Coordinates of C-alpha atoms and ligand atoms in Angstrom, one line a residue:
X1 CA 44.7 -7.8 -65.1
X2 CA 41.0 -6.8 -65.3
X3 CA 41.1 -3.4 -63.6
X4 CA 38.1 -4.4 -61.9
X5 CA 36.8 -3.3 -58.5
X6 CA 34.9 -6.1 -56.5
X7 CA 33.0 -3.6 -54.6
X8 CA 30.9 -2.0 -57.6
X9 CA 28.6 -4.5 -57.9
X10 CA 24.7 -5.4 -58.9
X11 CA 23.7 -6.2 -55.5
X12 CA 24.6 -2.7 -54.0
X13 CA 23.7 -0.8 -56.8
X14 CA 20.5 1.0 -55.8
X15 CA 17.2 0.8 -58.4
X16 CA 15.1 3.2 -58.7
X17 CA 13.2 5.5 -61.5
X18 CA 16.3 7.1 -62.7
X19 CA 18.5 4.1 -63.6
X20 CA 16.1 1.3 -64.5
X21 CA 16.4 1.1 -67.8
X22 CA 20.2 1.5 -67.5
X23 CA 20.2 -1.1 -64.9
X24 CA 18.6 -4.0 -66.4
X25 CA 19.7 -3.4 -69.6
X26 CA 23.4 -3.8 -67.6
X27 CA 22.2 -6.9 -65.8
X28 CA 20.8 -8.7 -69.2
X29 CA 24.2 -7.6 -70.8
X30 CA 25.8 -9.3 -67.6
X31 CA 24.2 -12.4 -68.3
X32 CA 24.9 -13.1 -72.0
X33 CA 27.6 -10.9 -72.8
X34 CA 27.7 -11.0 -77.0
X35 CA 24.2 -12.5 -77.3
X36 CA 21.7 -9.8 -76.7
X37 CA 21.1 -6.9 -79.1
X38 CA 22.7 -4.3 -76.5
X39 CA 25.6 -4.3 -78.4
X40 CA 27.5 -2.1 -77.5
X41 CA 26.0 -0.9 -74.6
X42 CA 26.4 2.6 -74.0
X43 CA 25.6 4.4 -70.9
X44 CA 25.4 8.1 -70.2
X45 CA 24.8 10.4 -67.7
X46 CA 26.5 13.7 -65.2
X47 CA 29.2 13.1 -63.1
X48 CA 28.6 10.7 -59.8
X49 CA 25.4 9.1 -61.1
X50 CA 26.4 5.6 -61.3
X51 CA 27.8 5.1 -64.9
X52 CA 31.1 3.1 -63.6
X53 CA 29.6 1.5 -60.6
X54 CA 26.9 -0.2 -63.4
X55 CA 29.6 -1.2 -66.0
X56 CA 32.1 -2.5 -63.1
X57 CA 29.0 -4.4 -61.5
X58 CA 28.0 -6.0 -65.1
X59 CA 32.0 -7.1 -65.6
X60 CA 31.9 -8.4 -62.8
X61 CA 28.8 -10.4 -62.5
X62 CA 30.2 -11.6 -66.2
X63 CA 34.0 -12.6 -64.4
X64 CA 32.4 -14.3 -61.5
X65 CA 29.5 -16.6 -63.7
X66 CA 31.3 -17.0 -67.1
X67 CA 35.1 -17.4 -65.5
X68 CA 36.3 -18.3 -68.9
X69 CA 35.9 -14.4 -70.5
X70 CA 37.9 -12.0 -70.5
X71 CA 36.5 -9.1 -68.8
X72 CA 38.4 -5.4 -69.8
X73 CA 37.5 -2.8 -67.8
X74 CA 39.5 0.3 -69.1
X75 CA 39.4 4.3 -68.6
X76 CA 39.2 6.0 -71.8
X77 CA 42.4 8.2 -70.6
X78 CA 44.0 5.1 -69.7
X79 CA 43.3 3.5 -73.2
X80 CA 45.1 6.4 -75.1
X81 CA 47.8 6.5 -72.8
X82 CA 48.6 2.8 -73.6
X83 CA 47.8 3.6 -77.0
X84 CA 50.1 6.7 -77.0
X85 CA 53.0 4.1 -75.0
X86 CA 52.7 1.8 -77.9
X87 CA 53.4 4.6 -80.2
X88 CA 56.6 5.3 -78.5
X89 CA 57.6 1.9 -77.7
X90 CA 57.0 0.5 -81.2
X91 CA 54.7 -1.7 -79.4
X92 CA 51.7 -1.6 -81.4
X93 CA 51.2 -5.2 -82.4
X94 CA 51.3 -6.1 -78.4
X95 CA 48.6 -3.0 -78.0
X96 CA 46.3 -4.0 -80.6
X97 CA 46.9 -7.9 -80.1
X98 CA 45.7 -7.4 -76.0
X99 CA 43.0 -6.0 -76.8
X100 CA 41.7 -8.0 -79.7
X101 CA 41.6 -10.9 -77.1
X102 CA 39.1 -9.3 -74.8
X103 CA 35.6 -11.0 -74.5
X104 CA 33.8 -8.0 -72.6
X105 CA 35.4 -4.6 -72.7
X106 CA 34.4 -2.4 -70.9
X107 CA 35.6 1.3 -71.8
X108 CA 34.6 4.3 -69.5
X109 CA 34.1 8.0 -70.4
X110 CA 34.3 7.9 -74.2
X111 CA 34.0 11.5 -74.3
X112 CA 37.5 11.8 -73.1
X113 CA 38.3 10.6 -76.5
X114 CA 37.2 13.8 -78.4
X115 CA 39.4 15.1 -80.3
X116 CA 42.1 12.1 -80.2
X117 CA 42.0 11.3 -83.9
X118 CA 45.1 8.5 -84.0
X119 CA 43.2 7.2 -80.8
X120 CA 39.9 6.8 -82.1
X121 CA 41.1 5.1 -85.2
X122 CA 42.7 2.2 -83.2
X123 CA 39.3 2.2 -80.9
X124 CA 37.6 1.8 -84.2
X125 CA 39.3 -1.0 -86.1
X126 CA 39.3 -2.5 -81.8
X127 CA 35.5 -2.0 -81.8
X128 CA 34.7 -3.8 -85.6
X129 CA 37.1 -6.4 -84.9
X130 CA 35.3 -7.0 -81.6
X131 CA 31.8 -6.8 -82.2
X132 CA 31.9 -9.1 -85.7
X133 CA 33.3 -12.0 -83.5
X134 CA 30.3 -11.5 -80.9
X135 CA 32.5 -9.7 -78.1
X136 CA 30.5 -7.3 -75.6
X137 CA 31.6 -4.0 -76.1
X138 CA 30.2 -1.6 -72.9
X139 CA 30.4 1.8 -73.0
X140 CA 30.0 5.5 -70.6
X141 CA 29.6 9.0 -71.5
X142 CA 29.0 12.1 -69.7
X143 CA 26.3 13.1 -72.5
X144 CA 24.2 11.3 -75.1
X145 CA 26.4 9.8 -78.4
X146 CA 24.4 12.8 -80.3
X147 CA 26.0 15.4 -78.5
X148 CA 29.8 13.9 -78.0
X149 CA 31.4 16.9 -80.5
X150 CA 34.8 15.5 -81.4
X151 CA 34.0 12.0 -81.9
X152 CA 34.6 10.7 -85.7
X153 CA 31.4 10.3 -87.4
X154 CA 31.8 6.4 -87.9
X155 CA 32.4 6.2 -84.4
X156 CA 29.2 7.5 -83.2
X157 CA 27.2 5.6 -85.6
X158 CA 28.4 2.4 -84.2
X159 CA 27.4 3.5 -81.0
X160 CA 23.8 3.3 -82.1
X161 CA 23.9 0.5 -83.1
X162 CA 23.2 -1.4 -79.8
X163 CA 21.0 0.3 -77.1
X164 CA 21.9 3.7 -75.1
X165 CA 20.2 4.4 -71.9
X166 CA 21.0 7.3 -69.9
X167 CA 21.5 7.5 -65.5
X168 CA 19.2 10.6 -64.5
X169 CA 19.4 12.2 -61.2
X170 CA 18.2 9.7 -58.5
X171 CA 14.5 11.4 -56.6
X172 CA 14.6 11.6 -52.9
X173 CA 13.2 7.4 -51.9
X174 CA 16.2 6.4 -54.6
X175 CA 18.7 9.1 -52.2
X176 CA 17.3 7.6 -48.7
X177 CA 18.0 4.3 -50.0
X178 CA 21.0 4.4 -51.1
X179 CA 22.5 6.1 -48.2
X180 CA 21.0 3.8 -46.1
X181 CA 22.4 1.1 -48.0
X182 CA 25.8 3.3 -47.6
X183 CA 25.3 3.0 -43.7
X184 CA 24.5 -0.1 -43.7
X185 CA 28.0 -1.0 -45.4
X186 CA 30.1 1.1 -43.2
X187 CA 27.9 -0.6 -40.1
X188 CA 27.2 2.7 -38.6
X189 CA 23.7 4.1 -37.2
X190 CA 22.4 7.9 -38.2
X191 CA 19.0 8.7 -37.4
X192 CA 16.5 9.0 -39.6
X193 CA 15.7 12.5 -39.6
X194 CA 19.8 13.0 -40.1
X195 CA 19.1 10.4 -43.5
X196 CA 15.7 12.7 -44.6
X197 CA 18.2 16.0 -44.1
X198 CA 20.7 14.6 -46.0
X199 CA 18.6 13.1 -48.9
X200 CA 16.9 16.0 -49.1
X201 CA 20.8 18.9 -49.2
X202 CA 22.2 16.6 -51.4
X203 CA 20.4 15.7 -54.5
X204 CA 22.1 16.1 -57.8
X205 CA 24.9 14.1 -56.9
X206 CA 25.2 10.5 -55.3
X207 CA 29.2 11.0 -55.1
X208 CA 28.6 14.1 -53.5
X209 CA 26.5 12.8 -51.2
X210 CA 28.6 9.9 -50.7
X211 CA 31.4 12.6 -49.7
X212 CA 29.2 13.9 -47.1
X213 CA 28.4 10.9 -45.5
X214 CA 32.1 10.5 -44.7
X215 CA 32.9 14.2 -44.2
X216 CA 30.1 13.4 -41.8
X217 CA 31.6 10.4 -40.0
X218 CA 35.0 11.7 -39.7
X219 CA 33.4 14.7 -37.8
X220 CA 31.9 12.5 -35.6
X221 CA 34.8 10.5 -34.6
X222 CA 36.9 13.9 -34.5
X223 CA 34.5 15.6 -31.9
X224 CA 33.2 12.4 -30.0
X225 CA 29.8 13.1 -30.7
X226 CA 26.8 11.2 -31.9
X227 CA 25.8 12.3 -35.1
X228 CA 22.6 14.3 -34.8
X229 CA 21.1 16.7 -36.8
X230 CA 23.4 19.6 -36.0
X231 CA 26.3 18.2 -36.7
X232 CA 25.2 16.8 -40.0
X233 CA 23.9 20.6 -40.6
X234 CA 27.2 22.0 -39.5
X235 CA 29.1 19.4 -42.0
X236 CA 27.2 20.6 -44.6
X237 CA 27.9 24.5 -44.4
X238 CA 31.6 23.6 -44.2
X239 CA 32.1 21.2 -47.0
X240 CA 29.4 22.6 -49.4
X241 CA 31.0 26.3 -48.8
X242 CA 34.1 24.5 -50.3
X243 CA 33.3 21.9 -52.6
X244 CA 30.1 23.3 -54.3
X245 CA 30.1 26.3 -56.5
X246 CA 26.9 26.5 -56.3
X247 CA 25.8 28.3 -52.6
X248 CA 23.5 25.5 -50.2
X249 CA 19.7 26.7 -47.9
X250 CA 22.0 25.8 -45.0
X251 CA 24.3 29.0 -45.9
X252 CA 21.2 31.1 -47.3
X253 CA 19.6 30.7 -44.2
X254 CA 22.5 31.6 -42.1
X255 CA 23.5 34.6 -43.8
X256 CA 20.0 35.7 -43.8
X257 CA 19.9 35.0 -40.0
X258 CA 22.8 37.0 -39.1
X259 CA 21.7 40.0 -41.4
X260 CA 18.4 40.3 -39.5
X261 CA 19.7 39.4 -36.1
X262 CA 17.3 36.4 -35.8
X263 CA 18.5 32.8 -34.6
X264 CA 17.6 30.0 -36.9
X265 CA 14.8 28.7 -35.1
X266 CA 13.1 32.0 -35.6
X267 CA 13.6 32.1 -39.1
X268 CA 12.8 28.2 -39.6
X269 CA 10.0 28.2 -36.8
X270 CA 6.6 28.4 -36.9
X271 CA 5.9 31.9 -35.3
X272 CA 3.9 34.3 -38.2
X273 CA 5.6 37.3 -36.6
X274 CA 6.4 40.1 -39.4
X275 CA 9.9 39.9 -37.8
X276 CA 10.2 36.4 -39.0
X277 CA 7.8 36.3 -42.1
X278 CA 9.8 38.7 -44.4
X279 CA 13.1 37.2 -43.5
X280 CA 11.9 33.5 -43.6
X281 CA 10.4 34.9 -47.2
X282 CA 13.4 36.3 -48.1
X283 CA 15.7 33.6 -47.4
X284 CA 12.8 31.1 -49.4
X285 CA 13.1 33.2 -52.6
X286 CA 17.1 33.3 -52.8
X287 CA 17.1 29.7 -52.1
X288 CA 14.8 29.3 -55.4
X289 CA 16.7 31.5 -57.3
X290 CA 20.3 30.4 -55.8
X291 CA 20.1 26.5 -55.8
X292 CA 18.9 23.5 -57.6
X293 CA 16.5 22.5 -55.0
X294 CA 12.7 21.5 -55.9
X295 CA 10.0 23.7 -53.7
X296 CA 9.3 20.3 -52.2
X297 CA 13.0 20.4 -50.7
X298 CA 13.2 24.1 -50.2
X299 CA 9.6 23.7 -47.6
X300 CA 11.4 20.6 -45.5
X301 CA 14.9 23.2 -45.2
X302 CA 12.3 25.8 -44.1
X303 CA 10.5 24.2 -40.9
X304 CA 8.9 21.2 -43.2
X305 CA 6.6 23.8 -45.3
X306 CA 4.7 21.8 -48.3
X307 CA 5.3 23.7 -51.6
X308 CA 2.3 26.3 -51.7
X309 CA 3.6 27.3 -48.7
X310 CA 7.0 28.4 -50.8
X311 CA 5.1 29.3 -53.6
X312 CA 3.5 31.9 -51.6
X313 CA 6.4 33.5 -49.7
X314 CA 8.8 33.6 -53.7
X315 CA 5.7 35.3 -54.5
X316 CA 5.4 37.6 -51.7
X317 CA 8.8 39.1 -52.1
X318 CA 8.7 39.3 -56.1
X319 CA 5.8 41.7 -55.0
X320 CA 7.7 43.3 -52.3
X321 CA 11.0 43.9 -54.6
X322 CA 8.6 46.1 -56.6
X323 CA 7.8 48.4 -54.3
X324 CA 10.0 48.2 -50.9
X325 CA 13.0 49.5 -50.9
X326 CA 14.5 48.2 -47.6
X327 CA 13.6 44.5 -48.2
X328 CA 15.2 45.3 -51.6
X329 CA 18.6 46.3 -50.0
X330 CA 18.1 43.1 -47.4
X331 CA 17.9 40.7 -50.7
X332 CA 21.2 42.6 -52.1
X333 CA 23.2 42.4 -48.9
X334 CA 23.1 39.2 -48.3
X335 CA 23.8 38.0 -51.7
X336 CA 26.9 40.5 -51.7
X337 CA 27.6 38.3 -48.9
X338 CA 26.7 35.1 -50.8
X339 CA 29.2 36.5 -53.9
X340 CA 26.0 36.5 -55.9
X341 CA 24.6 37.7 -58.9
X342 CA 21.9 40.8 -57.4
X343 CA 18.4 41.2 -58.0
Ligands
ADP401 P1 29.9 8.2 -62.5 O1 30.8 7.1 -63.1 O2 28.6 8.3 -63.2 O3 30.5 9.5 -62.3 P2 30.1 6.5 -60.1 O4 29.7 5.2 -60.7 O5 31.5 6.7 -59.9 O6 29.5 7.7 -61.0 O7 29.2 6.8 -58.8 C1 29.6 7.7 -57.8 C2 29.3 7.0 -56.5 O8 27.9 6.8 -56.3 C3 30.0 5.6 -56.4 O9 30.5 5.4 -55.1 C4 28.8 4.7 -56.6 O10 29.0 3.5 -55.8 C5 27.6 5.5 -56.0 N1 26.4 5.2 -56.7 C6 25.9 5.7 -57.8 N2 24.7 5.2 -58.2 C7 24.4 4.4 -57.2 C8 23.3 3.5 -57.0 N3 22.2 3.5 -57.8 N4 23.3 2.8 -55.8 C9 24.3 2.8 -55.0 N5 25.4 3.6 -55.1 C10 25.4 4.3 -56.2
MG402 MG1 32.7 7.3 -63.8

């Protein structure tokens, strides 16, 4: 068994600005497991960028053009639970003897190790034993080696020793791409502005954003619709409510809506009525201080603004929360509403 899954590979693995380094380190490690100097390769990043799609497209580029290795993938949790089986079993010659035949291992989330002294040892003597007879050892963490607290010193040094490249967040071309790419898998259409909206709510997280996409379709299917833009805004407000601690412009702008009485088309329109100004203002400054998003992404939520445009309203109210009182009281309300912390 190889634990691998056929459908992380190289081919659908997206490139783009944030990965690239990551990614062609992986695909020269792919094909000459052992020789290069990545070795180990480790590979760190957050949560959904990519670390296990890379390493399971790398072992299995290696199982389907060198079929004589033996290519390991194996979870860091599911290594010390074999590990911690052996114990019990009085199995530890098998355990060790398994994994001292491995030609490419491939061990995910090293982090979950910290801590695990009995398990790192064995990893340890594994690693050595490994890497002196020219295996591939290939890494993931959720942080750089330097910052893995709990992780033997020796450990971490032989980390270094090969090359460690990190998976940043992907920028918006890298997110339309790869949901297109999504799409294209699943063999279902969504319009282009519905891609841009999504690419642009959804940007710190490509699982996330895979989630959507499916949260997306299944609401489609559900309600016999085609999937517009409304649907894909009304997805978003529910599953972001739920999944996301952090609050989403599509929830901003609706609370912000309903405490000034205006529809959403006022507040995202382009009418420069005071009515609409202060609360489209408003609801521009809590989404900078509330979410993640760039200016860039806050001005396409907001009626497709460009960034000075944003600039200028965030300013506009940090004058106005000096001095008026009632636009003061608006701000609070709504992010009492939005369980927020108040101005
Ligand atoms: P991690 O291991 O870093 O938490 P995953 O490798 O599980 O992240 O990636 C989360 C999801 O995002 C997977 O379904 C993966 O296929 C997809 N994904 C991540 N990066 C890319 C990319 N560059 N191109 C295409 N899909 C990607
Ligand atoms: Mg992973």
């Amino acid at each position: 068994a190889s634990y691998l899954n056929p459908q992380y590979t190289f081919e659908n693995f997206i490139e783009g600005d944030c990965n690239r380094l990551a990614r062609s380190a992986g695909y020269a490690v792919a094909n000459k497991p052992g020789v290069t100097s990545f070795n180990p390769l480790m590979l760190y990043g957050g949560v959904g960028l990519g670390k296990t799609h890379l390493v399971q497209a790398i072992g299995n580029h290696i199982k389907n053009t060198a079929s004589n290795k033996f290519v390991l993938y194996v979870s860091s949790e599911k290594f010390t639970n074999q590990f911690i089986d052996a114990l019990k079993n009085n199995n530890m010659q098998n355990f060790t003897n398994f994994y001292l035949q491995v030609d490419v291992l491939v061990i995910d989330d090293v982090q979950f190790l910290a801590g695990k002294e009995r398990t790192q040892e064995i990893f340890f003597h594994i690693f050595n034993h490994l890497h002196q007879a020219g295996k591939q050892i290939i890494m993931t963490s959720d942080c750089p080696p330097r910052e893995l607290k709990g992780l033997q010193d020796r450990l971490l040094s032989r980390f270094k020793w090969g090359l460690t490249a990190d998976l940043q967040q992907p920028d918006l071309e890298t997110r339309i791409a790869i949901i297109q790419k999504k799409l294209q898998a699943e063999g279902i259409f969504i319009p282009p502005n519905v891609i841009e909206y999504l690419a642009h709510s959804v940007d710190t997280n490509i699982r996330e954003l895979e989630g959507v996409i499916v949260s997306l379709m299944a609401q489609a299917s559900l309600n016999r619709k085609e999937i517009d833009l409304d649907l894909a805004r009304q997805t978003l407000q529910n599953i972001v409510q739920h999944v996301d601690k952090e609050v989403s412009i599509e929830i901003i702008q609706k609370k912000v809506v309903e405490h000034f009485g205006l529809t959403l088309e006022e507040l995202r329109g382009k009418s420069r009525r005071k009515e609409y100004v202060i609360p489209r203002q408003i609801a521009i400054y809590l989404a900078k201080e509330h979410t993640e998003h760039s200016l860039k992404s806050i001005g396409y939520h907001f009626g497709g603004r460009d960034h000075s445009t944003v600039i200028h309203a965030i300013q506009s109210v940090n004058d106005m929360l000096k001095t008026d009182q009632e636009v003061k009281a608006a701000i609070q309300s709504v992010q009492k509403q939005l369980k927020l912390k108040m101005v």
